[in-house]
Structures are given as structure tokens and as C-alpha cells.
Short mmCIF file of C-alpha atoms and ligand atoms in Angstrom, two decimals:
data_model
loop_
_atom_site.label_atom_id
_atom_site.label_comp_id
_atom_site.label_asym_id
_atom_site.label_seq_id
_atom_site.Cartn_x
_atom_site.Cartn_y
_atom_site.Cartn_z
CA UNK A 1 0.00 0.00 0.00
CA UNK A 2 0.98 3.66 -0.28
CA UNK A 3 1.54 5.56 2.97
CA UNK A 4 2.98 8.84 4.28
CA UNK A 5 6.14 7.88 6.19
CA UNK A 6 8.62 9.94 8.19
CA UNK A 7 11.99 8.68 9.37
CA UNK A 8 13.01 11.64 11.54
CA UNK A 9 11.05 14.20 13.53
CA UNK A 10 10.49 17.42 11.65
CA UNK A 11 11.96 16.14 8.37
CA UNK A 12 9.61 16.17 5.43
CA UNK A 13 7.64 12.94 5.23
CA UNK A 14 7.37 11.06 1.95
CA UNK A 15 4.79 8.91 0.22
CA UNK A 16 6.10 5.40 -0.38
CA UNK A 17 5.12 1.76 -0.79
CA UNK A 18 5.01 -0.18 2.49
CA UNK A 19 3.67 -3.60 3.48
CA UNK A 20 -0.09 -3.93 3.90
CA UNK A 21 -1.14 -4.32 7.57
CA UNK A 22 -2.77 -7.51 8.90
CA UNK A 23 -5.50 -7.51 11.57
CA UNK A 24 -4.76 -8.51 15.16
CA UNK A 25 -7.04 -11.32 16.40
CA UNK A 26 -9.27 -8.73 18.12
CA UNK A 27 -8.72 -6.08 15.45
CA UNK A 28 -9.57 -5.14 11.89
CA UNK A 29 -7.90 -3.61 8.88
CA UNK A 30 -9.83 -0.71 7.38
CA UNK A 31 -9.47 0.51 3.81
CA UNK A 32 -9.08 4.26 4.42
CA UNK A 33 -11.41 6.33 2.23
CA UNK A 34 -10.82 9.67 4.00
CA UNK A 35 -8.55 10.83 6.81
CA UNK A 36 -8.39 14.24 8.46
CA UNK A 37 -5.24 16.27 8.95
CA UNK A 38 -5.03 17.50 12.54
CA UNK A 39 -2.66 19.60 14.59
CA UNK A 40 -2.00 16.51 16.74
CA UNK A 41 -0.42 14.90 13.66
CA UNK A 42 1.91 17.88 13.46
CA UNK A 43 2.79 17.52 17.16
CA UNK A 44 3.62 13.86 16.54
CA UNK A 45 5.76 14.72 13.53
CA UNK A 46 7.61 17.30 15.66
CA UNK A 47 8.52 14.63 18.22
CA UNK A 48 6.12 15.82 20.95
CA UNK A 49 4.55 12.39 21.45
CA UNK A 50 6.59 9.82 23.40
CA UNK A 51 4.52 6.91 21.99
CA UNK A 52 5.78 7.30 18.44
CA UNK A 53 8.44 4.88 17.19
CA UNK A 54 10.26 5.74 13.94
CA UNK A 55 9.76 5.22 11.06
CA UNK A 56 6.15 6.28 11.46
CA UNK A 57 2.89 6.79 9.56
CA UNK A 58 0.66 9.53 11.08
CA UNK A 59 -3.13 9.89 10.86
CA UNK A 60 -5.90 9.29 13.38
CA UNK A 61 -9.14 10.82 12.02
CA UNK A 62 -10.42 8.28 9.58
CA UNK A 63 -13.36 6.68 7.92
CA UNK A 64 -13.46 3.76 5.56
CA UNK A 65 -14.57 0.21 4.88
CA UNK A 66 -13.65 -2.88 6.89
CA UNK A 67 -11.28 -4.90 4.71
CA UNK A 68 -10.24 -7.79 7.00
CA UNK A 69 -11.25 -8.93 10.48
CA UNK A 70 -9.38 -10.87 13.16
CA UNK A 71 -10.62 -14.26 14.39
CA UNK A 72 -12.03 -12.89 17.64
CA UNK A 73 -14.01 -10.00 16.15
CA UNK A 74 -17.77 -10.63 16.33
CA UNK A 75 -19.51 -7.35 15.47
CA UNK A 76 -17.89 -6.41 12.14
CA UNK A 77 -17.57 -7.86 8.67
CA UNK A 78 -15.68 -6.88 5.53
CA UNK A 79 -17.66 -4.20 3.71
CA UNK A 80 -18.94 -2.41 6.85
CA UNK A 81 -18.63 1.39 6.64
CA UNK A 82 -16.99 2.63 9.84
CA UNK A 83 -15.16 5.32 11.73
CA UNK A 84 -13.31 5.14 15.04
CA UNK A 85 -12.44 7.44 17.94
CA UNK A 86 -8.77 8.42 17.89
CA UNK A 87 -8.43 6.83 21.33
CA UNK A 88 -9.00 3.12 20.93
CA UNK A 89 -9.84 1.46 24.24
CA UNK A 90 -9.04 -2.05 25.51
CA UNK A 91 -12.60 -2.60 26.74
CA UNK A 92 -11.57 -4.45 29.91
CA UNK A 93 -9.51 -2.20 32.22
CA UNK A 94 -11.19 -0.54 35.26
CA UNK A 95 -11.70 2.75 33.33
CA UNK A 96 -13.32 0.92 30.42
CA UNK A 97 -15.45 -1.10 32.84
CA UNK A 98 -16.69 2.24 34.23
CA UNK A 99 -17.56 3.40 30.68
CA UNK A 100 -14.64 5.85 30.48
CA UNK A 101 -13.05 4.41 27.37
CA UNK A 102 -11.63 7.84 26.48
CA UNK A 103 -9.14 7.49 29.34
CA UNK A 104 -8.52 3.74 28.92
CA UNK A 105 -5.48 2.56 30.84
CA UNK A 106 -4.28 0.45 27.88
CA UNK A 107 -5.42 2.73 25.06
CA UNK A 108 -3.97 2.66 21.58
CA UNK A 109 -4.07 5.58 19.16
CA UNK A 110 -3.68 5.03 15.43
CA UNK A 111 -1.04 7.42 14.15
CA UNK A 112 0.66 7.55 17.57
CA UNK A 113 1.02 4.17 19.31
CA UNK A 114 1.08 2.43 15.93
CA UNK A 115 0.93 3.34 12.25
CA UNK A 116 -2.01 5.53 11.37
CA UNK A 117 -4.34 6.38 8.53
CA UNK A 118 -2.25 8.55 6.17
CA UNK A 119 -2.21 5.33 4.20
CA UNK A 120 -4.47 3.19 2.06
CA UNK A 121 -5.06 0.73 4.92
CA UNK A 122 -4.87 1.00 8.71
CA UNK A 123 -4.99 -1.65 11.44
CA UNK A 124 -7.26 -0.90 14.42
CA UNK A 125 -7.28 -2.74 17.76
CA UNK A 126 -10.21 -4.11 19.77
CA UNK A 127 -12.66 -3.51 16.95
CA UNK A 128 -15.73 -4.72 18.86
CA UNK A 129 -15.13 -1.97 21.44
CA UNK A 130 -14.02 0.85 19.19
CA UNK A 131 -15.59 0.85 15.74
CA UNK A 132 -18.60 3.04 15.03
CA UNK A 133 -20.98 2.19 12.17
CA UNK A 134 -21.59 5.10 9.81
CA UNK A 135 -25.14 6.15 9.04
CA UNK A 136 -25.83 5.03 5.48
CA UNK A 137 -26.02 8.52 4.05
CA UNK A 138 -22.94 9.98 5.76
CA UNK A 139 -19.99 10.56 3.45
CA UNK A 140 -16.54 9.27 4.36
CA UNK A 141 -15.22 12.83 4.26
CA UNK A 142 -17.77 14.01 6.83
CA UNK A 143 -17.17 10.94 8.97
CA UNK A 144 -13.40 11.48 8.93
CA UNK A 145 -13.93 14.90 10.46
CA UNK A 146 -15.77 13.39 13.45
CA UNK A 147 -13.16 11.09 14.96
CA UNK A 148 -10.91 13.53 16.70
CA UNK A 149 -11.81 17.18 16.53
CA UNK A 150 -15.60 17.10 16.24
CA UNK A 151 -16.15 14.29 18.74
CA UNK A 152 -13.62 15.88 21.09
CA UNK A 153 -15.40 19.23 20.82
CA UNK A 154 -18.78 17.55 21.34
CA UNK A 155 -17.68 15.88 24.56
CA UNK A 156 -15.84 19.03 25.74
CA UNK A 157 -18.89 21.28 25.25
CA UNK A 158 -21.77 18.93 26.04
CA UNK A 159 -20.44 16.43 28.58
CA UNK A 160 -17.40 17.95 30.30
CA UNK A 161 -18.53 21.55 29.82
CA UNK A 162 -22.24 20.83 30.58
CA UNK A 163 -23.32 23.64 28.25
CA UNK A 164 -26.79 25.07 28.85
CA UNK A 165 -29.00 27.16 26.58
CA UNK A 166 -28.58 30.88 27.18
CA UNK A 167 -25.07 30.61 28.60
CA UNK A 168 -22.10 32.51 27.25
CA UNK A 169 -19.45 30.16 25.85
CA UNK A 170 -15.99 31.44 24.88
CA UNK A 171 -13.92 29.44 22.41
CA UNK A 172 -10.23 30.35 22.26
CA UNK A 173 -8.70 29.15 19.01
CA UNK A 174 -10.88 28.56 15.95
CA UNK A 175 -9.08 25.80 14.08
CA UNK A 176 -10.88 22.50 13.50
CA UNK A 177 -11.70 21.69 17.12
CA UNK A 178 -12.54 25.31 17.97
CA UNK A 179 -14.91 25.76 15.04
CA UNK A 180 -16.52 22.44 15.93
CA UNK A 181 -17.01 23.72 19.49
CA UNK A 182 -18.52 26.98 18.19
CA UNK A 183 -21.02 25.03 16.09
CA UNK A 184 -21.92 22.59 18.87
CA UNK A 185 -22.28 25.30 21.55
CA UNK A 186 -24.40 27.50 19.27
CA UNK A 187 -26.60 24.51 18.36
CA UNK A 188 -27.03 23.92 22.10
CA UNK A 189 -28.57 27.38 22.46
CA UNK A 190 -25.51 29.07 23.96
CA UNK A 191 -24.23 32.50 22.93
CA UNK A 192 -20.71 31.99 21.63
CA UNK A 193 -17.73 34.35 21.70
CA UNK A 194 -15.07 33.15 19.26
CA UNK A 195 -11.45 34.23 19.80
CA UNK A 196 -8.69 33.88 17.23
CA UNK A 197 -5.83 35.81 15.64
CA UNK A 198 -7.08 35.00 12.14
CA UNK A 199 -9.80 37.06 10.47
CA UNK A 200 -10.59 34.08 8.22
CA UNK A 201 -11.11 31.80 11.21
CA UNK A 202 -13.39 34.38 12.84
CA UNK A 203 -15.41 34.67 9.61
CA UNK A 204 -15.98 30.92 9.72
CA UNK A 205 -16.83 31.10 13.44
CA UNK A 206 -19.53 33.68 12.64
CA UNK A 207 -20.85 31.44 9.89
CA UNK A 208 -21.03 28.53 12.36
CA UNK A 209 -23.03 30.51 14.90
CA UNK A 210 -20.70 32.72 16.96
CA UNK A 211 -22.62 35.72 18.30
CA UNK A 212 -19.45 37.73 19.01
CA UNK A 213 -15.84 37.60 17.88
CA UNK A 214 -12.61 38.82 19.46
CA UNK A 215 -9.67 39.44 17.15
CA UNK A 216 -6.83 38.37 19.44
CA UNK A 217 -4.32 40.02 17.13
CA UNK A 218 -5.95 43.40 17.61
CA UNK A 219 -6.62 43.55 21.37
CA UNK A 220 -4.04 43.50 24.16
CA UNK A 221 -6.17 41.58 26.67
CA UNK A 222 -8.46 38.98 25.10
CA UNK A 223 -9.79 37.84 28.49
CA UNK A 224 -10.92 41.40 29.28
CA UNK A 225 -12.55 41.63 25.85
CA UNK A 226 -14.47 38.39 26.54
CA UNK A 227 -15.55 39.65 29.98
CA UNK A 228 -16.78 42.92 28.42
CA UNK A 229 -18.77 41.17 25.69
CA UNK A 230 -20.38 38.71 28.10
CA UNK A 231 -21.39 41.02 30.93
CA UNK A 232 -18.73 39.80 33.34
CA UNK A 233 -17.32 36.64 31.81
CA UNK A 234 -18.23 33.41 30.06
CA UNK A 235 -20.04 30.65 31.88
CA UNK A 236 -18.02 28.10 29.95
CA UNK A 237 -14.72 28.64 28.15
CA UNK A 238 -12.57 26.32 26.08
CA UNK A 239 -8.93 26.53 25.14
CA UNK A 240 -9.24 24.79 21.81
CA UNK A 241 -5.75 25.74 20.63
CA UNK A 242 -3.53 24.63 23.48
CA UNK A 243 -0.96 27.24 24.48
CA UNK A 244 -0.08 28.89 27.80
CA UNK A 245 -1.48 32.17 26.44
CA UNK A 246 -4.85 30.80 25.30
CA UNK A 247 -5.18 28.62 28.42
CA UNK A 248 -4.69 31.64 30.69
CA UNK A 249 -6.98 33.81 28.56
CA UNK A 250 -9.69 31.15 28.76
CA UNK A 251 -9.47 30.91 32.56
CA UNK A 252 -9.27 34.70 32.98
CA UNK A 253 -12.29 35.27 30.73
CA UNK A 254 -14.65 33.28 32.98
CA UNK A 255 -17.26 34.68 35.35
CA UNK A 256 -17.64 33.49 38.93
CA UNK A 257 -18.06 29.69 39.17
CA UNK A 258 -17.36 29.37 35.44
CA UNK A 259 -16.00 26.22 33.78
CA UNK A 260 -12.78 26.05 31.80
CA UNK A 261 -12.26 23.03 29.56
CA UNK A 262 -8.76 22.37 28.24
CA UNK A 263 -9.06 20.71 24.85
CA UNK A 264 -5.94 21.73 22.91
CA UNK A 265 -2.81 19.77 23.77
CA UNK A 266 -0.27 21.59 25.91
CA UNK A 267 3.10 20.00 25.27
CA UNK A 268 5.97 21.51 27.24
CA UNK A 269 9.47 20.30 28.07
CA UNK A 270 8.66 19.56 31.72
CA UNK A 271 5.00 18.65 31.17
CA UNK A 272 3.59 21.62 33.09
CA UNK A 273 1.74 24.78 32.05
CA UNK A 274 1.21 27.95 34.14
CA UNK A 275 -2.48 28.36 35.02
CA UNK A 276 -3.96 31.35 36.92
CA UNK A 277 -4.95 29.29 39.95
CA UNK A 278 -5.44 32.34 42.21
CA UNK A 279 -8.39 33.30 40.02
CA UNK A 280 -9.63 29.70 40.03
CA UNK A 281 -9.77 29.84 43.85
CA UNK A 282 -11.21 33.34 44.22
CA UNK A 283 -13.97 32.77 41.65
CA UNK A 284 -14.50 29.07 42.41
CA UNK A 285 -13.77 28.10 38.82
CA UNK A 286 -13.90 24.54 37.55
CA UNK A 287 -10.89 23.49 35.50
CA UNK A 288 -11.54 20.41 33.39
CA UNK A 289 -9.72 18.35 30.80
CA UNK A 290 -11.37 16.66 27.85
CA UNK A 291 -9.79 13.75 26.01
CA UNK A 292 -11.59 12.51 22.92
CA UNK A 293 -14.84 10.59 23.18
CA UNK A 294 -15.60 6.89 23.51
CA UNK A 295 -17.28 5.02 20.65
CA UNK A 296 -20.36 4.49 22.84
CA UNK A 297 -20.73 8.30 23.09
CA UNK A 298 -21.20 8.71 19.33
CA UNK A 299 -24.93 7.87 18.81
CA UNK A 300 -26.43 11.16 20.14
CA UNK A 301 -23.86 13.16 18.16
CA UNK A 302 -24.47 11.13 14.99
CA UNK A 303 -28.22 11.69 15.39
CA UNK A 304 -27.67 15.48 15.52
CA UNK A 305 -25.53 15.20 12.38
CA UNK A 306 -28.11 13.02 10.64
CA UNK A 307 -30.90 15.48 11.45
CA UNK A 308 -28.84 18.43 10.19
CA UNK A 309 -28.56 20.24 13.56
CA UNK A 310 -24.79 19.75 13.43
CA UNK A 311 -22.96 20.14 10.11
CA UNK A 312 -19.40 18.79 10.41
CA UNK A 313 -19.27 18.68 6.61
CA UNK A 314 -19.11 22.49 6.60
CA UNK A 315 -15.82 22.33 8.53
CA UNK A 316 -14.05 20.52 5.70
CA UNK A 317 -12.53 23.26 3.60
CA UNK A 318 -10.27 21.16 1.37
CA UNK A 319 -9.64 17.60 0.23
CA UNK A 320 -6.19 16.60 -1.00
CA UNK A 321 -4.55 13.45 -2.41
CA UNK A 322 -1.99 11.47 -0.40
CA UNK A 323 0.85 13.06 -2.38
CA UNK A 324 0.05 16.47 -0.90
CA UNK A 325 -0.13 15.21 2.70
CA UNK A 326 3.58 15.70 3.60
CA UNK A 327 3.58 19.41 2.77
CA UNK A 328 0.16 19.92 4.33
CA UNK A 329 1.41 18.23 7.51
CA UNK A 330 4.40 20.56 7.69
CA UNK A 331 2.17 23.59 7.13
CA UNK A 332 0.04 22.75 10.20
CA UNK A 333 2.76 24.19 12.44
CA UNK A 334 2.79 27.70 11.11
CA UNK A 335 -0.66 27.95 9.58
CA UNK A 336 -3.13 25.56 11.21
CA UNK A 337 -5.65 27.17 8.90
CA UNK A 338 -9.33 27.78 9.15
CA UNK A 339 -11.40 24.64 8.79
CA UNK A 340 -10.25 21.11 8.16
CA UNK A 341 -8.28 19.37 5.42
CA UNK A 342 -9.19 15.79 4.54
CA UNK A 343 -6.79 13.45 2.73
CA UNK A 344 -8.18 10.89 0.24
CA UNK A 345 -5.54 8.13 0.16
CA UNK A 346 -6.80 6.51 -3.04
CA UNK A 347 -6.80 9.70 -5.10
ZN1 ZN B 1 -9.33 0.07 28.88
ZN1 ZN B 2 -6.83 14.99 15.75
#
């Protein structure tokens, strides 16, 4: 099969022929029809993920058709149209037993713990636990945009963030996950303030339901701007980018007893990030993390997509062939871009 491979961190990946994967006894091989390009792939390529072993194939937001199944898989057959959360759970550890597959103690992540979906085929573990059947009318491109950013945003806003109609929700960073969060919060009846340095990203945020926008490149204190626009601060605020600056701005833009949800990854050399904890104490803020979404959490989200309340298809702004993936991956560092790019490995 053809796949995007990199041998060293930060060096341009290349498209080459590699061996086809085989399914584990509890796993499947999926023929990849569409796979999203995400900032997490860029982090992995930069060497920020300790799970990656070189040479490596990135890619974790995918949709396709089951090609081969392992002997111990009971729920899936070749030909099934599927997607998968980017965190694949074991199904049996204490966290999985409690239903918290998104923080599985033995999780695997395609494109991180093993080769991913920037390829014509990908192997996925514990298929009975992790695969999600696609509604018959959902395109592979739309489905590929669900696995990481959209599902992550859905859980961050709806479950972890406990959004309620009429609340003010601030979204810091309007890339793929941020725009997804804007759409989901607005569809939940919240009033959304979108924050970004890019005018193009803010235009999309408005299109997806943001009531207010803050151009972070034009104001000196984005948290103060959010507090002004929301009559004292957001009820719920997300750092959808993942940087010390946007994390602090999200926390500082909350009203009393507000909820901050950290969604964007925060890699740092010593694994820590400064957070304005004095404000968290004084205002009794809740600081929450959100880490993907389990396969069993998909049905209510898929129903909202099927009924047209949520439109993840609108987030996909370009589709590219596999040959363009290496340069697009490199470009995620400097220009994460507005909206999502989806790779079609067979084109
Ligand atoms: Zn588990
Ligand atoms: Zn992702």
C-alpha cells in the first residue's frame, strides 16, 4: 500500500510503498477512504509524542470500509462502513469497565502508538469496542472529520462543559476543534464568543453561529474583551488551541463559578503549564480536561448530524490526495488554517 512515512522528527515525510497491515485477532484492517489532517499529527511529527516509534505513519481521524477482520471480532464484517475514535480502548480495564473508554489505561491511538491512517489501509485494535458504524447517508469525508476534533469538541462542550441554553461560551482558538465547538455550543442554544488571531477563522466562526468575535491580534487583553462582551465573563470557556497564552486567557475570561475546559494539547518540556490558579480559587472556577470521546458516546452526536442540527461537513474546507499530505502536515505548524483538510488516500 501507499503511505505517508517519516523517518526523523520534523523532516519532510514522503509517500512510499510499504507492506499492507494484517488484523490482530481482536482487530480489523480498514481501507481508508478519507482521513483528516489534525494539529496533533503535526505535534507527533515534531517529536512531541513519546509513543511514536520511527519510522512512522501519522493519521488518526479516519473513515473507511472494513477490509479484513481478526478471528475474535464478532460485530464487524468486511464491507462495513466505519469510523473510530482516535483513542481506541481495551474494553476491559477498570476505566473501560466504568464506561470511560476515552481514558482507557491500555489505550492505543492510530497514528501515535502504531501506524495511522495517512495510508491506504490501517490496522485498528479491539474492533468490537471501538468501531462506530456510519449512518448510510454519511460521506466518508464528513465521517473522517468526526473522529478527533468534532467528537472531542462535542464531549468538551456537552459532557465535560455541561453547556446550557442561554449561557455565554468562549472558544479560544478557531481551528478544526474550535470551530466544531462553536457550532456545537451554538446549536445547544448558547451564545458563543469566538477568539482567534485569524480574520478568516473568525469569519468561519460567525458562519457557524458565533454571536461575538474577538480578534486576538488586535486587542491587548483577550480575556478582558471576553468579559466585556459577556457582561462579566463566560459561563463556559474552552482553550481549543492549546498554548499557555490561550489557556490563561480562557481561565481569565470566565465569570464566577465558570468552567474552563482544556481541549488543545499543551506540550511543554517539563509537562507543566502555568495556570492562573489564584483566580480559580477566588472565583471558584472549575478546570476540566477533555480527552476525545468513547465510541459508545457517538450515537447522540451522529443523530444530531443526521438530522442536520450539526454540520461537520461544513468544517471541511479542502480535500487533497496522499501526495500532498507531507507538505500539508508541515504547514500545520505555522498555519493551522481555518477549517479542516481531509486526505483521500486513493486519489
Ligand atoms: Zn481500557
Ligand atoms: Zn486529531
